[in-house]
Coordinates of C-alpha atoms in Angstrom, one line a residue:
X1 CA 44.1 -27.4 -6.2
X2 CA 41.5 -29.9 -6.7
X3 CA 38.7 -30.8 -4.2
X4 CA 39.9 -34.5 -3.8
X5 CA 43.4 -32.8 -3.0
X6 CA 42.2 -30.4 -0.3
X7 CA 39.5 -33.0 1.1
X8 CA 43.2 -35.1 1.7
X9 CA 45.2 -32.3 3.3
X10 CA 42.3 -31.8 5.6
X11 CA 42.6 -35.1 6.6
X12 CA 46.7 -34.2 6.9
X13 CA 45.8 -31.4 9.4
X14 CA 43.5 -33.2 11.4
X15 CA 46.1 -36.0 12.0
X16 CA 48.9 -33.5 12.4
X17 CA 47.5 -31.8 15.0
X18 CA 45.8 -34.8 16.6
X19 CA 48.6 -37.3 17.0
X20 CA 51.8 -35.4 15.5
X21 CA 51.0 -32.5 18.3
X22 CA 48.6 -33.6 19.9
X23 CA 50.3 -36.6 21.4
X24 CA 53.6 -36.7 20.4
X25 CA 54.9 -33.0 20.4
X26 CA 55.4 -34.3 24.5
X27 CA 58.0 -36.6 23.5
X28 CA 60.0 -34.0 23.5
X29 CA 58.8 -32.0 25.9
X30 CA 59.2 -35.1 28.7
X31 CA 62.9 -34.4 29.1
X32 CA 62.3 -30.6 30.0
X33 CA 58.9 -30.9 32.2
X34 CA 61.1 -32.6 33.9
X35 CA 64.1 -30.8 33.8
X36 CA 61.7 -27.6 34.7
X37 CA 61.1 -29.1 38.0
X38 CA 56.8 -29.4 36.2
X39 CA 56.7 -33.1 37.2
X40 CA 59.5 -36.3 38.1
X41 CA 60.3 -39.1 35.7
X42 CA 57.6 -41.5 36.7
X43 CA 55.0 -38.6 36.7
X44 CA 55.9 -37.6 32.9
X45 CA 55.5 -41.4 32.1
X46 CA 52.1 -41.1 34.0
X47 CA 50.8 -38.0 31.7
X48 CA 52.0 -39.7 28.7
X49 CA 49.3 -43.0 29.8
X50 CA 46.3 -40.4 30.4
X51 CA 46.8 -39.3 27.1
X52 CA 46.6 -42.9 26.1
X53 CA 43.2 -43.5 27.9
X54 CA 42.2 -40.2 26.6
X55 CA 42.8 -41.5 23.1
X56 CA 40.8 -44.8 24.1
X57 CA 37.7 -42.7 24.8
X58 CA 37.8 -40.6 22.0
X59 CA 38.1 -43.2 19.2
X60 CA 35.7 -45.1 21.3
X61 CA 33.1 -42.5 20.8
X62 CA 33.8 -40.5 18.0
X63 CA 30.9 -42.7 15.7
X64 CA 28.4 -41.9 17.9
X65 CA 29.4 -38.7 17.6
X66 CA 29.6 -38.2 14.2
X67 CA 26.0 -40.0 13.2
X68 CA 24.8 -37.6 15.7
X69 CA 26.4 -34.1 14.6
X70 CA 27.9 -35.1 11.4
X71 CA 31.7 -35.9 10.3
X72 CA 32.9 -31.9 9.9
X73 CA 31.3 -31.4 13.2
X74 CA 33.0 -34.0 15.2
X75 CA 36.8 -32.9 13.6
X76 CA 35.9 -29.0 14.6
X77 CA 35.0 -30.5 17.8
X78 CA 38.4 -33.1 18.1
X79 CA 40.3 -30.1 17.0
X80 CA 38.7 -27.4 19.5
X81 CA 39.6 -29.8 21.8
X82 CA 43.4 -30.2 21.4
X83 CA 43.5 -26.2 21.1
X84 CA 42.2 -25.9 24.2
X85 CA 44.2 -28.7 25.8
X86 CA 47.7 -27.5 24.6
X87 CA 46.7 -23.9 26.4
X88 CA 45.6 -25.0 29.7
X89 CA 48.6 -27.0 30.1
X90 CA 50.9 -24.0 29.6
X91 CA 49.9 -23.3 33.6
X92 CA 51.8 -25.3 36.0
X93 CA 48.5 -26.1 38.0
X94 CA 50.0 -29.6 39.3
X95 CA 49.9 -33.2 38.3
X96 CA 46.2 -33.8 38.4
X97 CA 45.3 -30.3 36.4
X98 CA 48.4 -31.4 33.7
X99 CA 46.8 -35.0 33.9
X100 CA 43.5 -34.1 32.8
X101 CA 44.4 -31.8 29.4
X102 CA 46.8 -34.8 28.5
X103 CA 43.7 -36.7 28.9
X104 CA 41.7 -34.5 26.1
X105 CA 44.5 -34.0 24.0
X106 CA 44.3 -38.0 24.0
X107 CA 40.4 -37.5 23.3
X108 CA 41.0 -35.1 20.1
X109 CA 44.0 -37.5 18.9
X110 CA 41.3 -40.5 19.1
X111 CA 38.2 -38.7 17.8
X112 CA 40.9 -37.0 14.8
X113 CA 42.3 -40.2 13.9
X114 CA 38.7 -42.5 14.3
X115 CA 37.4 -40.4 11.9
X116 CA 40.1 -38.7 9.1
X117 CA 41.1 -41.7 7.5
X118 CA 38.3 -44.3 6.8
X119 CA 35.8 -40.8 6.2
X120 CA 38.8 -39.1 3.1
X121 CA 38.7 -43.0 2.0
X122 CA 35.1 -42.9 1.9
X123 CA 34.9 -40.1 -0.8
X124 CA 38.3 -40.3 -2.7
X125 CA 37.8 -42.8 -6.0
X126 CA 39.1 -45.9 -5.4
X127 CA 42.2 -46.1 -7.7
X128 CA 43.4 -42.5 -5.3
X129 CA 42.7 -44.6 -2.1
X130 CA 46.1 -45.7 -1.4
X131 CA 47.6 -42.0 -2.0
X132 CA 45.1 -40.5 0.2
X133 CA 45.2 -42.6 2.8
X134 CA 49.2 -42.0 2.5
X135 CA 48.7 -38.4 2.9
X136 CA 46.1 -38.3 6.0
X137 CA 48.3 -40.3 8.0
X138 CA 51.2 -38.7 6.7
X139 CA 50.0 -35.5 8.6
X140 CA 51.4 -37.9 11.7
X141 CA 55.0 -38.1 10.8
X142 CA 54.4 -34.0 9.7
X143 CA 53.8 -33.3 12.7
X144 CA 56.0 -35.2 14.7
X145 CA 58.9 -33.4 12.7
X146 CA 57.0 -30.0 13.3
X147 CA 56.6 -30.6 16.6
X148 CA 60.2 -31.6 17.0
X149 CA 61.7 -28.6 15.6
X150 CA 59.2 -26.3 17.0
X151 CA 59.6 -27.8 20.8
X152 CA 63.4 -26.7 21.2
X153 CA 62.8 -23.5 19.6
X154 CA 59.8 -22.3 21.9
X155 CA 61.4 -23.9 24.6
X156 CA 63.3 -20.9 25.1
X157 CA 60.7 -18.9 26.5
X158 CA 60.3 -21.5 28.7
X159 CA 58.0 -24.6 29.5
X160 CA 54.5 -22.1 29.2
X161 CA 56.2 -20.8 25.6
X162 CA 56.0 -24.4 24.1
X163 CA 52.1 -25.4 25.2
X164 CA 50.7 -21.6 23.9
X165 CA 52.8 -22.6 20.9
X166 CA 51.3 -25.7 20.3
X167 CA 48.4 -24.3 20.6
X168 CA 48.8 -21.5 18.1
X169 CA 49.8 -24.2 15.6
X170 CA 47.2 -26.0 16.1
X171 CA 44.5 -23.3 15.9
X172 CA 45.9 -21.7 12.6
X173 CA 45.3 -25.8 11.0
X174 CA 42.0 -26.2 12.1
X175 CA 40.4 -22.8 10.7
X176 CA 42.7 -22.9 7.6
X177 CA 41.2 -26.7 6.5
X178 CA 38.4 -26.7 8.2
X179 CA 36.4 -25.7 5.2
X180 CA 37.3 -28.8 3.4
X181 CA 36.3 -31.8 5.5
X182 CA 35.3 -34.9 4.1
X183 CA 31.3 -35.5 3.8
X184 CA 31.5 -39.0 3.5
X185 CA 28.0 -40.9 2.5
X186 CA 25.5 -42.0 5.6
X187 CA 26.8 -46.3 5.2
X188 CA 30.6 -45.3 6.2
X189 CA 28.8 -44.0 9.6
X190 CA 26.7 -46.6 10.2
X191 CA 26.3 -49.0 13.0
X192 CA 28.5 -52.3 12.7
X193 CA 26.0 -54.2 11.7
X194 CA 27.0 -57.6 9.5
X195 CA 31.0 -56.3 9.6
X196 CA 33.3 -58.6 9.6
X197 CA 35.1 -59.3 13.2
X198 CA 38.9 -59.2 11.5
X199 CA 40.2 -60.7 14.7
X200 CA 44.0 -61.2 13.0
X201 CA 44.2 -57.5 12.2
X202 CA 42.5 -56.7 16.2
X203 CA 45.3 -58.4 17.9
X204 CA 48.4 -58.4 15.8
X205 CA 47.8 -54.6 16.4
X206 CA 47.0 -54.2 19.6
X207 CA 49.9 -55.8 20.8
X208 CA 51.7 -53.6 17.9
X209 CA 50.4 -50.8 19.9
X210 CA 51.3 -51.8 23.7
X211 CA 54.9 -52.8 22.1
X212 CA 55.4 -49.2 20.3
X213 CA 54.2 -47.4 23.7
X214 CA 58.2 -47.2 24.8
X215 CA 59.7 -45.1 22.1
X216 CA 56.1 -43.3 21.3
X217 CA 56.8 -42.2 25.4
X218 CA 60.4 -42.6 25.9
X219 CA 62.1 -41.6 23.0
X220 CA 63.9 -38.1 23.4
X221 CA 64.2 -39.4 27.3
X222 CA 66.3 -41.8 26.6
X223 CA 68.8 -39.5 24.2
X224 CA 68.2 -36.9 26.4
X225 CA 68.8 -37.9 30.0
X226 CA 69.6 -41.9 29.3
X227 CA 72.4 -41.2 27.3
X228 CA 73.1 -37.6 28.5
X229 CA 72.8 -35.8 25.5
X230 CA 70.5 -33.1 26.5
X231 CA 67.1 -32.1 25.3
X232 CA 68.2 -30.1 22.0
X233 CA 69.6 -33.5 21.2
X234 CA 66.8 -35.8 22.5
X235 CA 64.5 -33.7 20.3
X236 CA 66.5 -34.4 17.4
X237 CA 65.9 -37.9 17.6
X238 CA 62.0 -36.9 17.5
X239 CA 62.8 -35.9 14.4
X240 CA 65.0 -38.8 12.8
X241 CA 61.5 -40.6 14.6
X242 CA 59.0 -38.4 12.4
X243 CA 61.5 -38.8 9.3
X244 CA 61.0 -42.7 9.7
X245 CA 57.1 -42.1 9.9
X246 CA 56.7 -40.1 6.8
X247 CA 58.9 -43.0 5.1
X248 CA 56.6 -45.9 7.0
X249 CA 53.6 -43.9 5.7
X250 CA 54.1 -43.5 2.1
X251 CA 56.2 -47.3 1.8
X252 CA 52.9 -49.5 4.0
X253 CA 50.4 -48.0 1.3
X254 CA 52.4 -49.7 -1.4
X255 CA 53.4 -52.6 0.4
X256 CA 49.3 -53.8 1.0
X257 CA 49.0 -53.0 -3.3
X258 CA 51.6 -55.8 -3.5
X259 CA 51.8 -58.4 -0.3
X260 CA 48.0 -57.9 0.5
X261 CA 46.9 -56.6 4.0
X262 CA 47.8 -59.8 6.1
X263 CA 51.7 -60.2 4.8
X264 CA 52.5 -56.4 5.2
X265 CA 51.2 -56.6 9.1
X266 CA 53.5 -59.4 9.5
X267 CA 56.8 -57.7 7.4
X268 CA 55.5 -54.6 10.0
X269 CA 55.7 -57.0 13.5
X270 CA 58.9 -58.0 12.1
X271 CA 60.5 -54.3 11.3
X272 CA 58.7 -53.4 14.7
X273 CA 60.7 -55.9 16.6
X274 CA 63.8 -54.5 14.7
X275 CA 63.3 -51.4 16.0
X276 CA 62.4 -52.3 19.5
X277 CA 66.1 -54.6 20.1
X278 CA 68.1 -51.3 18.8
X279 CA 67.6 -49.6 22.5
X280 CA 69.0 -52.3 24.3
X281 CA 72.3 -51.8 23.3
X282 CA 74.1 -48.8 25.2
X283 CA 76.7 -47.4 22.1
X284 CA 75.5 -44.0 21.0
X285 CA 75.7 -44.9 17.2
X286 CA 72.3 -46.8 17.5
X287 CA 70.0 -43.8 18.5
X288 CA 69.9 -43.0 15.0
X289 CA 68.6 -46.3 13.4
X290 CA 66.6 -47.0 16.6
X291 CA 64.9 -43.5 15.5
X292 CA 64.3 -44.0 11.7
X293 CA 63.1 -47.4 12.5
X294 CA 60.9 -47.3 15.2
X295 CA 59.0 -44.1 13.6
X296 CA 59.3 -46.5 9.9
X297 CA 57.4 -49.1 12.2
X298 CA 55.2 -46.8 14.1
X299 CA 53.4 -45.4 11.2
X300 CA 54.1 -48.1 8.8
X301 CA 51.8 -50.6 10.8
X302 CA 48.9 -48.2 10.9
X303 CA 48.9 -47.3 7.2
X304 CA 48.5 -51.2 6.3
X305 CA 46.2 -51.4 9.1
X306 CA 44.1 -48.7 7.9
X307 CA 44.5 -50.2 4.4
X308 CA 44.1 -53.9 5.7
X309 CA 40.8 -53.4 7.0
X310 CA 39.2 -51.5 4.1
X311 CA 40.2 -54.6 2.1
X312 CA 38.7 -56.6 4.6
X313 CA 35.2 -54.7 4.9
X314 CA 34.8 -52.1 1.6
X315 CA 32.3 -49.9 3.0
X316 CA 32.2 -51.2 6.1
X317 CA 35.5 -50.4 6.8
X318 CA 35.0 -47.2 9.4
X319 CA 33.4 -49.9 11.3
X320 CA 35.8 -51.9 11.7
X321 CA 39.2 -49.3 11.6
X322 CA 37.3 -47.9 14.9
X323 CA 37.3 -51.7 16.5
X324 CA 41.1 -52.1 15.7
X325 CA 41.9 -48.2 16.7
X326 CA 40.0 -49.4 19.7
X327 CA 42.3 -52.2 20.4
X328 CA 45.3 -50.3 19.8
X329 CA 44.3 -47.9 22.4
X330 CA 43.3 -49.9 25.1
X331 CA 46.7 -52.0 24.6
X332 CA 48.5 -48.4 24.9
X333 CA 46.7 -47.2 27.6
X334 CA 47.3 -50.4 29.9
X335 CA 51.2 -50.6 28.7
X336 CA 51.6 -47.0 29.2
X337 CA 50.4 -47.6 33.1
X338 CA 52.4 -50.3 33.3
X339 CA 55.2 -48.8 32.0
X340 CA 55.0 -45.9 34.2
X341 CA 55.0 -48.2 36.9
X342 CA 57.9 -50.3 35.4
X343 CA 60.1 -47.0 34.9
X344 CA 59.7 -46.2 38.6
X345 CA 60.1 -49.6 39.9
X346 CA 63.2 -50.2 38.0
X347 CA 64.8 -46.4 39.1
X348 CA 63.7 -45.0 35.7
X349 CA 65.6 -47.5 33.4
X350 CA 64.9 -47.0 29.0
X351 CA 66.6 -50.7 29.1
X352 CA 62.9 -52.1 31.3
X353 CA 60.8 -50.0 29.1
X354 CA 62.2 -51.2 25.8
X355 CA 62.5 -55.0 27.0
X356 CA 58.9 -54.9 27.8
X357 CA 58.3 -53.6 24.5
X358 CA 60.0 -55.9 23.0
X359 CA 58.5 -58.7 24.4
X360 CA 54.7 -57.2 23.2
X361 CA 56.3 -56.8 19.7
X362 CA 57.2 -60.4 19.7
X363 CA 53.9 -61.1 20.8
X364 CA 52.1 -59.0 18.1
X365 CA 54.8 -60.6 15.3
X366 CA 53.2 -64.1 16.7
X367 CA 49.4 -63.0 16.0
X368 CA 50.5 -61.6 12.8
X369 CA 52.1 -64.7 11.2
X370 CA 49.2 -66.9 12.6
X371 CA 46.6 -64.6 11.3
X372 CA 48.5 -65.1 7.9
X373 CA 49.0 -68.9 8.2
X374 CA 45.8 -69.8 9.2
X375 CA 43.5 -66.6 8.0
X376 CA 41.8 -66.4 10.9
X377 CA 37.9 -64.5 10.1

């Protein structure tokens, strides 16, 4: 296998165990926490926020990091991190212990995905850009499936099981590609500088990001004790929601070769919104297509985000994919609170949740087709 190859699958692994474990193996695992007796609805919606703010300070920080210690050296440290995370949480020490892993995990997600992407773009040739960028973030909707096929299975040794799982997954990814990290040149590191601002792409996916906090947090919940159709069941829509991110990945890479980065964030707001009106209705029949398309959107907007803002800055384009993955994650950290709150206020209703979250998407969808109108800098 080529060098280029593995430098991409690195990138893969870091994501996968980042954000398709890191984060979102607890989809799944919200339903039986709570069913285990580990923490209350509104409390499960609470974890799933620190890990938000966690993921706020890690890609808030993770340049820093990496001019000081070097790119390898910040993944090994991102995935040490959501190793370590997945274990402690397999004791039942309370809210606040649980609270603070989910917080790291959210640091290694945001340190994993700051740095994978822009730093495999930075030494794949250009014409292999798009299909590497595909495959690092396609590591997200890998492990989303993983994760959701694992979960059910290692739930059977209980609640403890599934965390030491995790974390066995995880380890085995970080020390089998961790010999192939990307070395990217000293410019795709450097401080912002002259960058451009890209304010269109900021807020179109910020408010992306606050709108997709529902079924990122909610999911399986809502299959699994909205509907009443059990956790096996609410973890199978964590699949049909990592089947529609692989399909979102590989589809938004070719969709900014031919629309251009501004078009295919709007076509993304629009399929977002799509997916966001399919929970409101209560018939069982629409937890599939809410599933496919919400993970299609999910993923889909950051693969033309990613893409969008190396068209936008060439080089420069670390800078300014850590300013948007900024955005995103302060947008999901405040909506998860506030949807924490919202869920226990309203007696644990999907219906408030997804409303909300439709109202950001609409929001984002507004940004998006002014930032293409108008071209805003």
């Amino acid at each position: 296998m080529k060098g280029a190859t593995l430098t991409a699958l690195s990138g893969t692994a870091a994501t996968c165990t980042g954000i398709g474990l890191a984060r979102f193996a607890y989809v799944p695992l919200f339903p039986a926490m709570v069913a285990a007796g580990w923490v209350d609805g509104a409390e499960a919606g609470l974890l799933g926020a620190l890990n938000l703010t966690g993921y706020l300070i890690g890609v808030g920080g993770v340049r820093a990091l990496a001019r000081r210690v070097s790119v390898p050296r910040a993944l090994d440290m991102g995935m040490a991190f959501a190793v370590l995370a997945f274990a402690a949480c397999a004791w039942h020490g309370g809210l606040a212990w649980l609270g603070f892993w989910r917080c790291l995990a959210g640091i290694s997600g945001g340190m994993l995905m700051g740095l994978a992407g822009p730093s495999v773009q930075a030494v794949t040739p250009p014409e292999r850009r798009g299909r590497a960028g595909g495959l690092v973030l396609f590591g997200v909707g890998g492990g989303i499936i993983l994760g959701a096929l694992l979960v059910p299975l290692l739930l059977q040794g209980g609640v403890a099981a599934a965390w030491l799982g995790l974390a066995g997954v995880a380890l085995v990814l970080w020390l089998v590609m961790r010999p192939h990290w990307p070395r990217p040149p000293a410019a795709e590191t450097a401080p912002e500088g002259s960058a451009p601002s890209a304010l269109g792409i900021i807020i179109a996916y910020a408010l992306s990001g606050a709108g997709l906090v529902p079924p990122m947090l909610y999911l399986s919940d809502l299959a699994a004790r909205g509907r009443g159709l059990g956790v096996e069941l609410g973890a199978g829509m964590w699949v049909l929601f990592g089947l529609g991110c692989i399909a979102g990945a590989l589809v938004g890479g070719r969709a900014v070769d031919r629309w251009g980065g501004r078009m295919a964030i709007l076509v993304w707001m629009v399929i977002q919104s799509i997916a966001l009106s399919l929970a409101l209705p209560k018939a069982l029949w629409v937890l599939v297509p809410l599933g496919l398309v919400s993970g299609f959107a999910a993923l889909g907007i950051t693969t033309v985000a990613l893409a969008a803002a190396r068209e936008r800055a060439g080089a420069l384009a670390g800078v300014i994919w850590v300013r948007v993955t900024a955005g995103f994650a302060v947008a999901q950290a405040v909506a998860g609170f506030a949807l924490a709150a919202l869920f226990r206020a309203t007696d644990e209703s999907h219906a408030a949740v997804f409303a909300a979250g439709l109202g950001l998407s609409l929001a984002g969808l507004a940004v998006a087709w002014a930032d293409w109108r108008w071209r805003w800098k």
